[in-house]
Short mmCIF file of C-alpha atoms and ligand atoms in Angstrom, two decimals:
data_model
loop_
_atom_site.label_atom_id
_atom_site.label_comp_id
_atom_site.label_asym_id
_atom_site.label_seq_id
_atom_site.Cartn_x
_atom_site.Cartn_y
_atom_site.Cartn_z
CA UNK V 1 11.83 29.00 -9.74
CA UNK V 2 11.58 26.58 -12.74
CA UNK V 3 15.01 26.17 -13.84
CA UNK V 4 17.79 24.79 -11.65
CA UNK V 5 19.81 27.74 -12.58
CA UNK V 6 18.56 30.33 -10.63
CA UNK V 7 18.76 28.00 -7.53
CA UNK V 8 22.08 29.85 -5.50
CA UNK V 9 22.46 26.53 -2.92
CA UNK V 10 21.17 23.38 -4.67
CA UNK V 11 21.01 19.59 -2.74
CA UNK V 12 19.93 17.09 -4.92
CA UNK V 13 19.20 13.60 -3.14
CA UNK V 14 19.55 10.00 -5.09
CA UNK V 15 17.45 7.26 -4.61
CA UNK V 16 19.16 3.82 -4.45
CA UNK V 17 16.80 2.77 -6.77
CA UNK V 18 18.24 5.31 -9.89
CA UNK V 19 22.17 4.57 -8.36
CA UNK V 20 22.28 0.58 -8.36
CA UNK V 21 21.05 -1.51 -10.69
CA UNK V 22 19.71 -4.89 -11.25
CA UNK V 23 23.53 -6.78 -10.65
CA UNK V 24 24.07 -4.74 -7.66
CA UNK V 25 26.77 -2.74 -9.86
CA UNK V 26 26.83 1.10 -10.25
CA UNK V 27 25.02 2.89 -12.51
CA UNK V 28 27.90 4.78 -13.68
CA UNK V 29 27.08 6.16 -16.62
CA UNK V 30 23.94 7.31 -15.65
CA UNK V 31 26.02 8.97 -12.20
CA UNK V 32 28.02 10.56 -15.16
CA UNK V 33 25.19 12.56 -17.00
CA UNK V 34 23.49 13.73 -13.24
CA UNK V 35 27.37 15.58 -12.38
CA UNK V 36 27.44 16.51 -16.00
CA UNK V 37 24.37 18.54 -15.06
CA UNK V 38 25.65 19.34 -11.67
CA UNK V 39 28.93 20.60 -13.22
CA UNK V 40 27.05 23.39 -16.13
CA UNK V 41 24.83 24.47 -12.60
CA UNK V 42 28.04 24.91 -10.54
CA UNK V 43 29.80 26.96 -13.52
CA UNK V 44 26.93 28.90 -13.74
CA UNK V 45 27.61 29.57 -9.66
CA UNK V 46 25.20 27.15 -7.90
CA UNK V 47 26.34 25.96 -4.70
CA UNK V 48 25.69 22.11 -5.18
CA UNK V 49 24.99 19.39 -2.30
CA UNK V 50 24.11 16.17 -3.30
CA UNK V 51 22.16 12.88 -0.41
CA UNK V 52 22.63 9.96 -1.87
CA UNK V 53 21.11 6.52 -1.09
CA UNK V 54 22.77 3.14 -1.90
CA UNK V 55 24.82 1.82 0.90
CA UNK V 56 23.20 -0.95 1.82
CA UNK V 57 21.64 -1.34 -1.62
CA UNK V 58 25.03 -2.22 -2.87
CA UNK V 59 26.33 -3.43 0.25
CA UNK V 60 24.24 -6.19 0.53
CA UNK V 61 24.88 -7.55 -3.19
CA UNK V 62 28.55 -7.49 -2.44
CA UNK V 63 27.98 -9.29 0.74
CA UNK V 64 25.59 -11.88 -1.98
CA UNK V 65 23.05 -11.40 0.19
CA UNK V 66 19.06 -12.78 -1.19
CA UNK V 67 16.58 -9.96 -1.72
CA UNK V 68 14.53 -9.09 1.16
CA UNK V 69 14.79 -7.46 4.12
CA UNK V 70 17.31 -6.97 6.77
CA UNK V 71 17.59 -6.82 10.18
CA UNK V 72 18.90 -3.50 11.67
CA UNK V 73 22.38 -5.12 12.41
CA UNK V 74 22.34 -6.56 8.71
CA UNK V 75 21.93 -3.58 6.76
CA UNK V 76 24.15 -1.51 9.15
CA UNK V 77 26.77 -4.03 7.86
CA UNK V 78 25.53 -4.07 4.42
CA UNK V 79 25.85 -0.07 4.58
CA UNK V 80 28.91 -0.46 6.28
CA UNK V 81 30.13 -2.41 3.17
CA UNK V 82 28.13 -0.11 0.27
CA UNK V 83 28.98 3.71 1.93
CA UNK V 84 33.01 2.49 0.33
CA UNK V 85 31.74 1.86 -3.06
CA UNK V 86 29.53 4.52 -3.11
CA UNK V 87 32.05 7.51 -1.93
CA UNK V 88 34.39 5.76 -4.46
CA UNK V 89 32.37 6.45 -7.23
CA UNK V 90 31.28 9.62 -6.18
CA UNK V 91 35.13 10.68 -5.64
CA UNK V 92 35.43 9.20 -9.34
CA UNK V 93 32.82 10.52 -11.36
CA UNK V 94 32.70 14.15 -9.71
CA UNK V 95 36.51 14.38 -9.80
CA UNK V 96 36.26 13.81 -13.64
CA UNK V 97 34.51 16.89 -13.90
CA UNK V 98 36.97 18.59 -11.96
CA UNK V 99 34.70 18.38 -9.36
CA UNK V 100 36.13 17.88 -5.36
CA UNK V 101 34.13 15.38 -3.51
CA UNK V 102 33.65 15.64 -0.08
CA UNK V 103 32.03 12.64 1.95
CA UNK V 104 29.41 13.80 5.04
CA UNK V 105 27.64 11.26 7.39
CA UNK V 106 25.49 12.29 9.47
CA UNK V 107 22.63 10.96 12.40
CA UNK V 108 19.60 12.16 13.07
CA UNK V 109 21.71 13.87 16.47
CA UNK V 110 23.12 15.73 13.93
CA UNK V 111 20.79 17.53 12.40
CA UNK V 112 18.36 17.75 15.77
CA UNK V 113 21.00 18.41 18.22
CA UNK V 114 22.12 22.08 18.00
CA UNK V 115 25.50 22.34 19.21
CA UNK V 116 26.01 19.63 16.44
CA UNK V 117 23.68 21.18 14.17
CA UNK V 118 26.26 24.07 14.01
CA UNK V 119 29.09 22.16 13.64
CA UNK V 120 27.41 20.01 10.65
CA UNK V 121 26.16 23.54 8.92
CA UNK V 122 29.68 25.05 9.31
CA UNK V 123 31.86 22.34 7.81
CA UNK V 124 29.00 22.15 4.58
CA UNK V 125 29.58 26.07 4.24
CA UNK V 126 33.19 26.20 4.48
CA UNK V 127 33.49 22.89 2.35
CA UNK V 128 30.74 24.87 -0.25
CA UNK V 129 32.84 28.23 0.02
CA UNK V 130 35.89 26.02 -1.19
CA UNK V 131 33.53 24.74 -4.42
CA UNK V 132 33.93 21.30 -3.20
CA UNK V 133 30.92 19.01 -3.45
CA UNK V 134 29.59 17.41 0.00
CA UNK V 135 28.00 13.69 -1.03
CA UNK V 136 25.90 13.33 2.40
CA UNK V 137 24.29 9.87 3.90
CA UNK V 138 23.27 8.94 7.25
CA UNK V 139 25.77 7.35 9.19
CA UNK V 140 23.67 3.68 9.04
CA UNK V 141 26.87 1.86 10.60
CA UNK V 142 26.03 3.63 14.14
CA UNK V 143 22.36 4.63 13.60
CA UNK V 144 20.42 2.43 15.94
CA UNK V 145 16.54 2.00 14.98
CA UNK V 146 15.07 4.70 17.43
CA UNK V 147 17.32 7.34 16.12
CA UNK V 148 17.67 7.13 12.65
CA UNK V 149 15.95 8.90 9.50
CA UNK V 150 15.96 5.13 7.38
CA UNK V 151 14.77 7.54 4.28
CA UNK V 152 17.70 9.73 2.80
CA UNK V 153 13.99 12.01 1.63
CA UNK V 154 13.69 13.62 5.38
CA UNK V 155 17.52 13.89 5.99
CA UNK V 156 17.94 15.89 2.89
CA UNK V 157 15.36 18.28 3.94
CA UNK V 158 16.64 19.01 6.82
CA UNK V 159 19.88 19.07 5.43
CA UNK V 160 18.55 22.10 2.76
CA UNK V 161 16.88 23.50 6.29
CA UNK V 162 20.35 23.54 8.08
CA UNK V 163 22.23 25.14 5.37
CA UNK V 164 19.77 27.44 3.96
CA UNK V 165 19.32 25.71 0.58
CA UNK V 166 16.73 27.71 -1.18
CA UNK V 167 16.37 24.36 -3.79
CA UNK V 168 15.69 20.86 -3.16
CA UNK V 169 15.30 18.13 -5.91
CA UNK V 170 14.11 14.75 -4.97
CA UNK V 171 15.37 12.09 -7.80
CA UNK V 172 14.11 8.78 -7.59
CA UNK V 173 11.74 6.49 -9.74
CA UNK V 174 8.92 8.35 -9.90
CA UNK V 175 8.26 11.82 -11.74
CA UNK V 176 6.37 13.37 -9.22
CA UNK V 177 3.14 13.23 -7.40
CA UNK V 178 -0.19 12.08 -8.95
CA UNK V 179 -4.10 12.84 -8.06
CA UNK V 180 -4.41 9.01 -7.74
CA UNK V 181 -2.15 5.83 -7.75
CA UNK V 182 0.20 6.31 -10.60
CA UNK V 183 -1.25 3.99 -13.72
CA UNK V 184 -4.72 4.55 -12.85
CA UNK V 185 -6.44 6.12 -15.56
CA UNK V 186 -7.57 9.02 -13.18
CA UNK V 187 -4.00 9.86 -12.41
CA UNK V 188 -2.95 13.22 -13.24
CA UNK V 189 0.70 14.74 -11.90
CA UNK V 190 0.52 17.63 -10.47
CA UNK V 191 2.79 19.96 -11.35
CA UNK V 192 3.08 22.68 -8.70
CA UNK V 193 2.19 22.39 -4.85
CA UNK V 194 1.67 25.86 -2.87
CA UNK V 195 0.25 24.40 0.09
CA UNK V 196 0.48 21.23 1.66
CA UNK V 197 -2.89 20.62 1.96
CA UNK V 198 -4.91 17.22 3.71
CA UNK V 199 -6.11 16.33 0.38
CA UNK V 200 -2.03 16.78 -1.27
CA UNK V 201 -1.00 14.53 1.87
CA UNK V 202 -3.98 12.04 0.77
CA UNK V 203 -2.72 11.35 -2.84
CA UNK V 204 0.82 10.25 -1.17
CA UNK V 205 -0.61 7.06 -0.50
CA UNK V 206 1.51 3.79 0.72
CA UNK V 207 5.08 3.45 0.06
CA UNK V 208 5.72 2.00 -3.33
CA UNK V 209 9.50 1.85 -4.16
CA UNK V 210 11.17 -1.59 -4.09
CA UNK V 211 15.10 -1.14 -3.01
CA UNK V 212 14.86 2.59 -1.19
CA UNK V 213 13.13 3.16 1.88
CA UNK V 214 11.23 6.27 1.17
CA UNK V 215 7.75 6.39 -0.65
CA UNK V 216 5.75 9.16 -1.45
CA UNK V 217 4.61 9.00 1.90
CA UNK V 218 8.60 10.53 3.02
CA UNK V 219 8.76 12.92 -0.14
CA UNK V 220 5.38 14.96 1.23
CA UNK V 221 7.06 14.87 4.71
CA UNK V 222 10.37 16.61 3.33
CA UNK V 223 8.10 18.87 1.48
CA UNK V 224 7.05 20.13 5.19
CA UNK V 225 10.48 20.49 6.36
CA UNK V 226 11.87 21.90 3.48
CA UNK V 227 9.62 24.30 2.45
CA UNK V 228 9.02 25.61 6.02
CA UNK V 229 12.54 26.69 5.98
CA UNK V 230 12.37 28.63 2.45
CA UNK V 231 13.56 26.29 -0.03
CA UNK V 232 11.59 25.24 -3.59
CA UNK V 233 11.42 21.16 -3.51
CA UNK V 234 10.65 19.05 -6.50
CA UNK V 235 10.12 15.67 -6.97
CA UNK V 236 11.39 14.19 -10.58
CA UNK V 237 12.29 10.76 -11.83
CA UNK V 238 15.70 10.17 -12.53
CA UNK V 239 15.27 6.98 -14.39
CA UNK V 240 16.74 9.38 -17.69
CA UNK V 241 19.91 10.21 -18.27
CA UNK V 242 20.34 14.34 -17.36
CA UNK V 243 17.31 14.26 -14.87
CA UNK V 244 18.59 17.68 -13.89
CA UNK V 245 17.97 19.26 -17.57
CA UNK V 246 15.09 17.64 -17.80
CA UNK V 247 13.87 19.73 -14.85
CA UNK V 248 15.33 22.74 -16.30
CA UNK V 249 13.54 22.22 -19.45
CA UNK V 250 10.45 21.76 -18.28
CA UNK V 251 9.83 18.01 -17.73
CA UNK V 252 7.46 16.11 -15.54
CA UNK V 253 7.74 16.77 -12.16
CA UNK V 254 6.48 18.61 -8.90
CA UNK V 255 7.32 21.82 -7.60
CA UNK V 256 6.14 22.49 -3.81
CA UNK V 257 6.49 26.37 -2.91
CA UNK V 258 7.51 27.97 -0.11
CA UNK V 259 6.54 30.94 1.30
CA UNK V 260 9.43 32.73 2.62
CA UNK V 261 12.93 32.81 1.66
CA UNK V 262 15.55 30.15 3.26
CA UNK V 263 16.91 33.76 5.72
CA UNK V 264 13.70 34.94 6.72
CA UNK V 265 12.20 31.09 7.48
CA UNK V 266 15.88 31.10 9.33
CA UNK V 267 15.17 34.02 11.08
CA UNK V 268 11.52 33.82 12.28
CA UNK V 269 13.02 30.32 13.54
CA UNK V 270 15.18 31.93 15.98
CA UNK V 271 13.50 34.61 16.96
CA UNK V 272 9.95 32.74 17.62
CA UNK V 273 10.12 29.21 18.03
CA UNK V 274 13.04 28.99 20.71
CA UNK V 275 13.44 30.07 24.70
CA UNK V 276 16.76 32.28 24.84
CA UNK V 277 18.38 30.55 28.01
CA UNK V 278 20.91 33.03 28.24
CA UNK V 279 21.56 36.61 28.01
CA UNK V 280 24.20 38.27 26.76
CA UNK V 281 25.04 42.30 27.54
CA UNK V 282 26.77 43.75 24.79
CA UNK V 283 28.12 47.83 23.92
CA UNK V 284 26.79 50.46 22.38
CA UNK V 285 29.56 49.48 19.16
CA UNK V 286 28.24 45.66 19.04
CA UNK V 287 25.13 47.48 18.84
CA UNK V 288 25.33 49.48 16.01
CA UNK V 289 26.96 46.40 14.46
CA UNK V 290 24.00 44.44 14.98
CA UNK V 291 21.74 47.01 13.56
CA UNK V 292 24.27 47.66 10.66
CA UNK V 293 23.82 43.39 9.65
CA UNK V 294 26.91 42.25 11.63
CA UNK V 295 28.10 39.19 13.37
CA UNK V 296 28.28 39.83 17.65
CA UNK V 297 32.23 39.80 17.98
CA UNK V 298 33.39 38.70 22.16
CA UNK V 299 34.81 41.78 22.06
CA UNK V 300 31.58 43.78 22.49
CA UNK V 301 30.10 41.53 24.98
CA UNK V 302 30.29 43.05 28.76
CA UNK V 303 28.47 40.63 30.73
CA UNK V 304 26.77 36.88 30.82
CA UNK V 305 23.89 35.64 32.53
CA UNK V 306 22.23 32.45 32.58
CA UNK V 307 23.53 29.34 31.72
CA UNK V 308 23.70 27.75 28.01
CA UNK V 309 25.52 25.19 25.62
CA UNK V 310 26.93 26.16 22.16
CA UNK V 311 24.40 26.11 19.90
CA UNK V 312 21.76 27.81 22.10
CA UNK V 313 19.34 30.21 21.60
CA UNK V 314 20.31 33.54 23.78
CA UNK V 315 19.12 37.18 23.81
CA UNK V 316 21.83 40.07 22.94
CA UNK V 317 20.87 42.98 25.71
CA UNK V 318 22.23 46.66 25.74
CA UNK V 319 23.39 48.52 28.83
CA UNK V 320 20.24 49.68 29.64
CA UNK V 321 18.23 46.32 29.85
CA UNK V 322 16.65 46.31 26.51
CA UNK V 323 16.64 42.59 24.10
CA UNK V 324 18.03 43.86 21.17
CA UNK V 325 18.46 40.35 19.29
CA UNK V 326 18.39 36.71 19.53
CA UNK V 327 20.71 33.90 18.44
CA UNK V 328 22.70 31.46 18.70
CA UNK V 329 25.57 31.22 20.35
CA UNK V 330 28.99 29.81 18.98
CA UNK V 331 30.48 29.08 22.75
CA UNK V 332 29.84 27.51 25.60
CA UNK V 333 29.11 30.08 28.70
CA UNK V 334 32.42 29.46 30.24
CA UNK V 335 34.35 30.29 27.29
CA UNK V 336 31.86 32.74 26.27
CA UNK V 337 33.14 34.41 29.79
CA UNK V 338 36.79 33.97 29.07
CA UNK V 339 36.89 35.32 25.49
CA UNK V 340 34.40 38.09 26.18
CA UNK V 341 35.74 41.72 25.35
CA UNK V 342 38.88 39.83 23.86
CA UNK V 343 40.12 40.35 20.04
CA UNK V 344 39.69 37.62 18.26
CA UNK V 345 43.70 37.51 18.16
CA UNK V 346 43.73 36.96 21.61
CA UNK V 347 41.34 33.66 22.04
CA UNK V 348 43.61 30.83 21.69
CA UNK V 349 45.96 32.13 24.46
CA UNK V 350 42.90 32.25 26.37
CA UNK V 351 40.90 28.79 25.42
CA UNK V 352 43.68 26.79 24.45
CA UNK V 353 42.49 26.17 21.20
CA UNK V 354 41.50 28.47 18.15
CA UNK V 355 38.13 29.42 18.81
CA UNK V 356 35.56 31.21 15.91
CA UNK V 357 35.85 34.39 15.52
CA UNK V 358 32.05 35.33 16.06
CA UNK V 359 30.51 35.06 19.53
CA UNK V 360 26.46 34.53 17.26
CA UNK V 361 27.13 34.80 13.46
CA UNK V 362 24.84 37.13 11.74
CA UNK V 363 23.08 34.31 10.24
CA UNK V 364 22.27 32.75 13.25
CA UNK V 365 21.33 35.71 14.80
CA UNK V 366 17.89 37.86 14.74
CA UNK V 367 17.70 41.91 15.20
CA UNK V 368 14.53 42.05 17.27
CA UNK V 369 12.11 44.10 15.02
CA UNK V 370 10.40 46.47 17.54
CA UNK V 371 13.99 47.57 19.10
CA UNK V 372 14.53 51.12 18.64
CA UNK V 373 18.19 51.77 19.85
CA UNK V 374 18.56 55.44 21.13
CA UNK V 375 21.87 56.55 20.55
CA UNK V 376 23.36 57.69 23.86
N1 LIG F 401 20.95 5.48 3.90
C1 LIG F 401 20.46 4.40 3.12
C2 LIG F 401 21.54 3.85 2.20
O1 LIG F 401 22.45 4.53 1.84
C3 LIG F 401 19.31 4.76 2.22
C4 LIG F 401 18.11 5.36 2.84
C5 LIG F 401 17.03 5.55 1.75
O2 LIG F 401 16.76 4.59 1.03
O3 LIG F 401 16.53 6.65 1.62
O4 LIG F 401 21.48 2.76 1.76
#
């Protein structure tokens, strides 16, 4: 991938740096020409999420507060203050596009804690199914010191990671990253990344940037996250107006590869790196729907075992004893056991509320490879 366009779900974080500017005001026009950009990717059918910084940037110069920095209480209220302005604008600027924003903020719990994790990654997809435009930040009001990103670089990348984004861009004031402090006369950008190597982590260096809290140092560190779950990252300055052309067009910046796809880095997720605490016995119909690509409806499930939480990793048996797939699971195991073998039409008499209609969506769910399902 070198041009935006062919990216199908796009997050683009902001630095604070590129959003406020010297009187603590807006940068409004330059907000303009980025959702100009987003606006020709979204016609063109990119799914578009944008992170942006700024809260407590601006929060703090309405609040007339000196440069320098703040105590965790202080810029929780300074964010507390900013997050207004800044969904205001947003609200503003991608509205006059046509463009529906939708504001998102989000902990570190969030993004770590599954059964949240799920709930986050479905309201993005439905609010991306309806075209609307989800403007993310952490929630910095509540975020206490031992559980909070502090660099919007990280929480994008795992925001690409939980929705499958296969493209993440990185604006801020720099234009990407450099063999050697940048302004050194040995400094050289590189332009492309394939592996994060220790020399690549080296050339990050110390954290430079005066008003956001990320450096380099955070950038290479979302690099890791988001390329280990499939999606192209670049880093590019957006100190220009239309930093996303620019990309497109083949300006300075750095690309870092991955090496699988956002579904199969998805996949290989479940299906390796988590302990199935659960089991779930399913027909021989939700079986050929699993091997056909589809979700694992309650009604095909026969019996539970073991005891889990939404959001955690079980295995899918058949009647005779054999793991067919992994995933996770969109209920809790007691209303896993009243909805199973129900229609879907039939759950809300049953859990009092309207429940999904999926007991693992096929996305979050894994056909074990070596399975060979003998019809019987
Ligand atoms: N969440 C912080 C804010 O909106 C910014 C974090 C960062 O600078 O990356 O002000």
């Amino acid at each position: 991938m070198k041009r935006l366009e062919l990216a199908r779900r796009l997050v683009v974080k902001i630095g604070s740096a590129l959003l406020v500017n010297g009187d603590g005001q807006i940068n409004r026009d330059w907000l303009a020409s980025l959702v100009a950009d987003l606006s020709h990717l979204r016609t063109g059918g990119t799914e578009i999420v944008i992170v942006s910084s700024g809260a407590i940037a601006l929060g703090r110069r309405t609040l007339g507060w000196a440069p320098g920095p703040l105590k965790l209480d202080e810029s929780q209220a300074a964010a507390a203050v900013g997050q207004i302005a800044l969904a205001h604008a947003y609200q503003q600027i991608l509205g006059a596009d046509n463009l529906v924003a939708a504001q998102i903020l989000l902990t570190l719990y969030d993004t770590e804690e599954r059964r949240r994790y799920l709930n986050a990654r479905s309201t993005l997809t439905t609010l991306l199914r309806e075209g609307a435009v989800p403007v993310i930040n952490e929630n910095d009001t509540v975020a206490t010191s031992e559980i909070r990103y502090g660099d919007n670089d990280r929480l994008a990348a795992r925001v690409s990671s939980m929705i499958s984004a296969d493209c993440l861009v990185l604006l801020s004031d720099i234009d990407g990253l450099y063999t050697a402090p940048p302004g050194s006369p040995e400094a050289k950008l590189i332009p492309e990344v394939l592996d994060i190597t220790p020399e690549i982590a080296a050339m990050a260096g110390k954290p430079v940037s005066g008003v956001g809290s990320g450096g380099m140092i955070t950038k290479i560190e979302a690099a890791r996250i988001a390329i280990g779950a499939g999606a192209h990252m670049v880093i590019a300055s957006g100190r220009e107006l239309h930093p996303l052309k620019r990309i497109s067009e083949g300006g300075n910046c750095t690309w870092f590869r991955p090496k699988a796809t956002p579904i199969a880095s998805r996949k290989r997720w479940i299906a390796g790196a988590l302990e199935p605490v659960g089991r779930l016995v399913v027909d021989d119909g939700a079986v050929k729907a699993l091997l056909a690509g589809r979700s694992l409806l309650p009604s095909g499930v026969r019996r539970i075992e073991g005891v889990f939480s939404r959001g955690d990793t079980v295995s899918v048996m058949t009647l005779t004893g054999g793991e067919i797939a992994r995933g996770l699971v969109a209920y809790d195991k007691s209303d896993a056991e009243r909805i199973a073998g129900l229609r879907s039409s039939d759950f809300e008499e049953r859990l009092g509320w309207r429940g999904r209609d999926e007991m693992i969506h096929r996305d979050d769910l894994v056909v074990i490879g070596s399975f060979h399902h003998e019809p019987g």
